[in-house]
């Protein structure tokens, strides 16, 4: 195949605005936003989200801006809408072990209802219990119990009083105690001094009587104490008898209000039974003793807090399964937390201070996380690994509280959580996880791989236009004309350097939509046109191209040597690409070679000074191998050749200059000059085939700008691999120059075609194989061909080396 001079229609994809089928994007708003070019990822996502089995979580990998998060969220919402709403989650006081609150799942919406009912129950108890215990019926029944006790007690006291009177003692009650006093002959109480003044015999009688009275009092107390206990128990039972129907009725009303069957019904019933016992055991707190009874009121308020419901997850209002997007996956935000309150040099808490995390809120649905965010919190990452293994979630603090105060700890009941995790990460993170943590990776059996580009078609163009329409609507921007959408599509092709594929990084497209709309609004336009998009692209380029401009100025100012006209031997302009991350541009660099007799072969100067990367070194070694194959009939080569990138001080990487390096070596060997107006890019394999390279558009445009600045003479151009033809999406200025014949773009499939173009001389390989070993005719290459002339030089080098190794007999040698 001979070398091709590409025509303008080969240099970029051309899309007719009329082929899109609309005038402006506002006509497309009724169409749903599709998954553009991501059929594989969409199929995998729907499969994973539909799987109900464990360990079928999703790992979504792709480039930032590919729509991996937004599109997954869209399909998560779609699938979630078809699923049942999960139950609510509450935590209740544990009457037997307050440090271990109980978890309770209720039918959707019943959690909020139960919480309201318990608040109302507390109000009812505080109002109704005092009324019942202060009512006439209760007072009458309690008075009867007290009268029965008092009658028995009065009878026993009367006997005791008679016993005391018979021994000259008077007996009376004082502050709940029995007090007796000795009486004199006249019935008056004797003082202590009067009692000591009595005769000794009389004092002995009094002492004996006092001892008998004390014994009688002890017997009285032993007799009445059980009566008092019976009375107290009777009053307690009476209180329970009056209050229990109220409790039973109120709690049964709450039970009846939950009409749907639920798994934890038995647990709720047990909780109500314990609550009833707790209320009945503390009825005394509901009865006012005096007006200033702050301690009782405080204890009553604390009692009421036990009956509250801590509603952690309230799913009322949902119409399907929950979809949670956690953008801050810290330990507490993921797994929940326990709040503390400082009080008297201590940190206090209870079941009402338990808070739910994203995992609990996503129960029954989907939770989206970004792996990069997770990896920043080692504790969260480790707990997520444990959770993925067990499926049970224990709310706890991430570690000991960093506080000098003592803390009351809680251990809430662990709960089962059924959640499908959608983990967003890069391709590198996915495979690193597979290698470093295979156990955790096994929990993510569904791989959703977002492509960076996709094959373009009429359908993808239409879908892209729908994307633009929705972006304009969402952002409140003016809509785009069909021609403006065409310009966006062309830029999408340029993003991936491919006439047959579009970029799947729609974040770039959305950014260009916003910038183009701003240009339109600045001119008070109501519809974005192609010129607005073009101006936005130019403005973006100007914001980033300062390094490119400075390098071009270095050539214009003569700091960098660059020959764009005429011919030179052993010298050629190669094409390089500089990638700054936010901007890529092409730049020519002079490649030179010097050859002479020797046995060292090719010398890569960049490699010798450690300024070249491994791929570039590989390309030079391949080049050496190909040269050896070209002249295998003369092996071993008697050649020393040095290759260098002139004025390159920042290092060289890549093999895209190996064609240019081959050409300058052959030029030096053959003595044939190379056309300096034609720059070269392309890699070569061991069979002389020209391989495609990256950054082809930037390389061509960078060289074109240099030539344009210096002045186009109609002989300048670039030589690129033929396999790069479909990657061309060149700037219109380049296309226009090619149309006028001021600039040329040549393609070659084999290096023989390129050397023939650059030297205007037959390569000498015509008719030979382009793959495998070359079949050379007797005598080697044609004498006047490039390889023939190079062969002649190499033979001369060979003879020189032989003479150096074996000088003629009798010849004189310097001493």
PDB file of N, CA and C in Angstrom, residues 139-178:
ATOM      1  N   UNK A 139     -61.313   6.010  98.527  1.00  0.00           N
ATOM      2  CA  UNK A 139     -61.162   6.446  99.918  1.00  0.00           C
ATOM      3  C   UNK A 139     -62.000   5.597 100.852  1.00  0.00           C
ATOM      4  N   UNK A 140     -63.185   5.248 100.392  1.00  0.00           N
ATOM      5  CA  UNK A 140     -64.048   4.412 101.234  1.00  0.00           C
ATOM      6  C   UNK A 140     -63.432   3.040 101.436  1.00  0.00           C
ATOM      7  N   UNK A 141     -62.970   2.424 100.375  1.00  0.00           N
ATOM      8  CA  UNK A 141     -62.366   1.094 100.492  1.00  0.00           C
ATOM      9  C   UNK A 141     -61.075   1.146 101.298  1.00  0.00           C
ATOM     10  N   UNK A 142     -60.276   2.177 101.121  1.00  0.00           N
ATOM     11  CA  UNK A 142     -59.037   2.272 101.892  1.00  0.00           C
ATOM     12  C   UNK A 142     -59.342   2.570 103.354  1.00  0.00           C
ATOM     13  N   UNK A 143     -60.417   3.350 103.589  1.00  0.00           N
ATOM     14  CA  UNK A 143     -60.801   3.634 104.970  1.00  0.00           C
ATOM     15  C   UNK A 143     -61.269   2.366 105.667  1.00  0.00           C
ATOM     16  N   UNK A 144     -61.945   1.504 104.935  1.00  0.00           N
ATOM     17  CA  UNK A 144     -62.396   0.237 105.508  1.00  0.00           C
ATOM     18  C   UNK A 144     -61.195  -0.616 105.904  1.00  0.00           C
ATOM     19  N   UNK A 145     -60.211  -0.677 105.056  1.00  0.00           N
ATOM     20  CA  UNK A 145     -59.004  -1.451 105.370  1.00  0.00           C
ATOM     21  C   UNK A 145     -58.301  -0.850 106.576  1.00  0.00           C
ATOM     22  N   UNK A 146     -58.210   0.490 106.582  1.00  0.00           N
ATOM     23  CA  UNK A 146     -57.544   1.146 107.689  1.00  0.00           C
ATOM     24  C   UNK A 146     -58.335   0.964 108.982  1.00  0.00           C
ATOM     25  N   UNK A 147     -59.708   0.999 108.890  1.00  0.00           N
ATOM     26  CA  UNK A 147     -60.557   0.835 110.086  1.00  0.00           C
ATOM     27  C   UNK A 147     -60.374  -0.560 110.677  1.00  0.00           C
ATOM     28  N   UNK A 148     -60.317  -1.543 109.814  1.00  0.00           N
ATOM     29  CA  UNK A 148     -60.106  -2.908 110.309  1.00  0.00           C
ATOM     30  C   UNK A 148     -58.806  -3.000 111.072  1.00  0.00           C
ATOM     31  N   UNK A 149     -57.798  -2.381 110.529  1.00  0.00           N
ATOM     32  CA  UNK A 149     -56.502  -2.378 111.208  1.00  0.00           C
ATOM     33  C   UNK A 149     -56.585  -1.585 112.507  1.00  0.00           C
ATOM     34  N   UNK A 150     -57.207  -0.428 112.436  1.00  0.00           N
ATOM     35  CA  UNK A 150     -57.257   0.431 113.620  1.00  0.00           C
ATOM     36  C   UNK A 150     -58.075  -0.210 114.725  1.00  0.00           C
ATOM     37  N   UNK A 151     -59.144  -0.941 114.372  1.00  0.00           N
ATOM     38  CA  UNK A 151     -59.940  -1.615 115.401  1.00  0.00           C
ATOM     39  C   UNK A 151     -59.090  -2.640 116.141  1.00  0.00           C
ATOM     40  N   UNK A 152     -58.382  -3.432 115.410  1.00  0.00           N
ATOM     41  CA  UNK A 152     -57.521  -4.425 116.031  1.00  0.00           C
ATOM     42  C   UNK A 152     -56.409  -3.752 116.836  1.00  0.00           C
ATOM     43  N   UNK A 153     -55.909  -2.723 116.300  1.00  0.00           N
ATOM     44  CA  UNK A 153     -54.816  -2.025 116.964  1.00  0.00           C
ATOM     45  C   UNK A 153     -55.318  -1.308 118.224  1.00  0.00           C
ATOM     46  N   UNK A 154     -56.533  -0.739 118.134  1.00  0.00           N
ATOM     47  CA  UNK A 154     -57.103  -0.036 119.287  1.00  0.00           C
ATOM     48  C   UNK A 154     -57.391  -1.006 120.428  1.00  0.00           C
ATOM     49  N   UNK A 155     -57.872  -2.198 120.084  1.00  0.00           N
ATOM     50  CA  UNK A 155     -58.159  -3.210 121.106  1.00  0.00           C
ATOM     51  C   UNK A 155     -56.875  -3.605 121.830  1.00  0.00           C
ATOM     52  N   UNK A 156     -55.835  -3.853 121.058  1.00  0.00           N
ATOM     53  CA  UNK A 156     -54.570  -4.233 121.682  1.00  0.00           C
ATOM     54  C   UNK A 156     -53.990  -3.074 122.480  1.00  0.00           C
ATOM     55  N   UNK A 157     -54.174  -1.849 122.002  1.00  0.00           N
ATOM     56  CA  UNK A 157     -53.642  -0.682 122.704  1.00  0.00           C
ATOM     57  C   UNK A 157     -54.391  -0.455 124.018  1.00  0.00           C
ATOM     58  N   UNK A 158     -55.706  -0.744 123.970  1.00  0.00           N
ATOM     59  CA  UNK A 158     -56.487  -0.580 125.200  1.00  0.00           C
ATOM     60  C   UNK A 158     -55.983  -1.530 126.282  1.00  0.00           C
ATOM     61  N   UNK A 159     -55.665  -2.752 125.922  1.00  0.00           N
ATOM     62  CA  UNK A 159     -55.123  -3.700 126.883  1.00  0.00           C
ATOM     63  C   UNK A 159     -53.774  -3.199 127.400  1.00  0.00           C
ATOM     64  N   UNK A 160     -52.977  -2.696 126.510  1.00  0.00           N
ATOM     65  CA  UNK A 160     -51.667  -2.191 126.909  1.00  0.00           C
ATOM     66  C   UNK A 160     -51.826  -0.983 127.827  1.00  0.00           C
ATOM     67  N   UNK A 161     -52.779  -0.129 127.522  1.00  0.00           N
ATOM     68  CA  UNK A 161     -52.984   1.084 128.315  1.00  0.00           C
ATOM     69  C   UNK A 161     -53.459   0.715 129.719  1.00  0.00           C
ATOM     70  N   UNK A 162     -54.340  -0.289 129.794  1.00  0.00           N
ATOM     71  CA  UNK A 162     -54.826  -0.743 131.109  1.00  0.00           C
ATOM     72  C   UNK A 162     -53.688  -1.347 131.909  1.00  0.00           C
ATOM     73  N   UNK A 163     -52.848  -2.086 131.212  1.00  0.00           N
ATOM     74  CA  UNK A 163     -51.686  -2.693 131.860  1.00  0.00           C
ATOM     75  C   UNK A 163     -50.774  -1.599 132.422  1.00  0.00           C
ATOM     76  N   UNK A 164     -50.586  -0.560 131.661  1.00  0.00           N
ATOM     77  CA  UNK A 164     -49.720   0.526 132.112  1.00  0.00           C
ATOM     78  C   UNK A 164     -50.364   1.284 133.266  1.00  0.00           C
ATOM     79  N   UNK A 165     -51.676   1.511 133.205  1.00  0.00           N
ATOM     80  CA  UNK A 165     -52.373   2.268 134.245  1.00  0.00           C
ATOM     81  C   UNK A 165     -52.341   1.519 135.570  1.00  0.00           C
ATOM     82  N   UNK A 166     -52.454   0.190 135.465  1.00  0.00           N
ATOM     83  CA  UNK A 166     -52.429  -0.613 136.682  1.00  0.00           C
ATOM     84  C   UNK A 166     -51.105  -0.489 137.373  1.00  0.00           C
ATOM     85  N   UNK A 167     -50.080  -0.064 136.728  1.00  0.00           N
ATOM     86  CA  UNK A 167     -48.742   0.055 137.302  1.00  0.00           C
ATOM     87  C   UNK A 167     -48.321   1.521 137.430  1.00  0.00           C
ATOM     88  N   UNK A 168     -49.351   2.408 137.449  1.00  0.00           N
ATOM     89  CA  UNK A 168     -49.139   3.833 137.668  1.00  0.00           C
ATOM     90  C   UNK A 168     -48.338   4.500 136.542  1.00  0.00           C
ATOM     91  N   UNK A 169     -48.559   4.039 135.354  1.00  0.00           N
ATOM     92  CA  UNK A 169     -47.937   4.672 134.177  1.00  0.00           C
ATOM     93  C   UNK A 169     -49.042   5.183 133.254  1.00  0.00           C
ATOM     94  N   UNK A 170     -48.796   6.311 132.704  1.00  0.00           N
ATOM     95  CA  UNK A 170     -49.701   6.802 131.652  1.00  0.00           C
ATOM     96  C   UNK A 170     -49.005   6.598 130.287  1.00  0.00           C
ATOM     97  N   UNK A 171     -49.767   6.154 129.287  1.00  0.00           N
ATOM     98  CA  UNK A 171     -49.202   5.770 127.974  1.00  0.00           C
ATOM     99  C   UNK A 171     -49.842   6.635 126.891  1.00  0.00           C
ATOM    100  N   UNK A 172     -49.027   7.178 126.020  1.00  0.00           N
ATOM    101  CA  UNK A 172     -49.554   7.986 124.916  1.00  0.00           C
ATOM    102  C   UNK A 172     -48.605   7.890 123.708  1.00  0.00           C
ATOM    103  N   UNK A 173     -49.137   8.306 122.515  1.00  0.00           N
ATOM    104  CA  UNK A 173     -48.347   8.252 121.261  1.00  0.00           C
ATOM    105  C   UNK A 173     -47.750   9.632 120.978  1.00  0.00           C
ATOM    106  N   UNK A 174     -46.535   9.613 120.491  1.00  0.00           N
ATOM    107  CA  UNK A 174     -45.852  10.859 120.156  1.00  0.00           C
ATOM    108  C   UNK A 174     -44.943  10.616 118.939  1.00  0.00           C
ATOM    109  N   UNK A 175     -45.358  11.221 117.798  1.00  0.00           N
ATOM    110  CA  UNK A 175     -44.585  11.078 116.537  1.00  0.00           C
ATOM    111  C   UNK A 175     -44.390   9.619 116.151  1.00  0.00           C
ATOM    112  N   UNK A 176     -45.448   8.840 116.327  1.00  0.00           N
ATOM    113  CA  UNK A 176     -45.404   7.438 115.935  1.00  0.00           C
ATOM    114  C   UNK A 176     -44.729   6.540 116.936  1.00  0.00           C
ATOM    115  N   UNK A 177     -44.358   7.086 118.107  1.00  0.00           N
ATOM    116  CA  UNK A 177     -43.693   6.296 119.126  1.00  0.00           C
ATOM    117  C   UNK A 177     -44.603   6.201 120.360  1.00  0.00           C
ATOM    118  N   UNK A 178     -44.401   5.114 121.138  1.00  0.00           N
ATOM    119  CA  UNK A 178     -45.130   4.944 122.391  1.00  0.00           C
ATOM    120  C   UNK A 178     -44.281   5.488 123.534  1.00  0.00           C
TER     121      UNK A 178
END
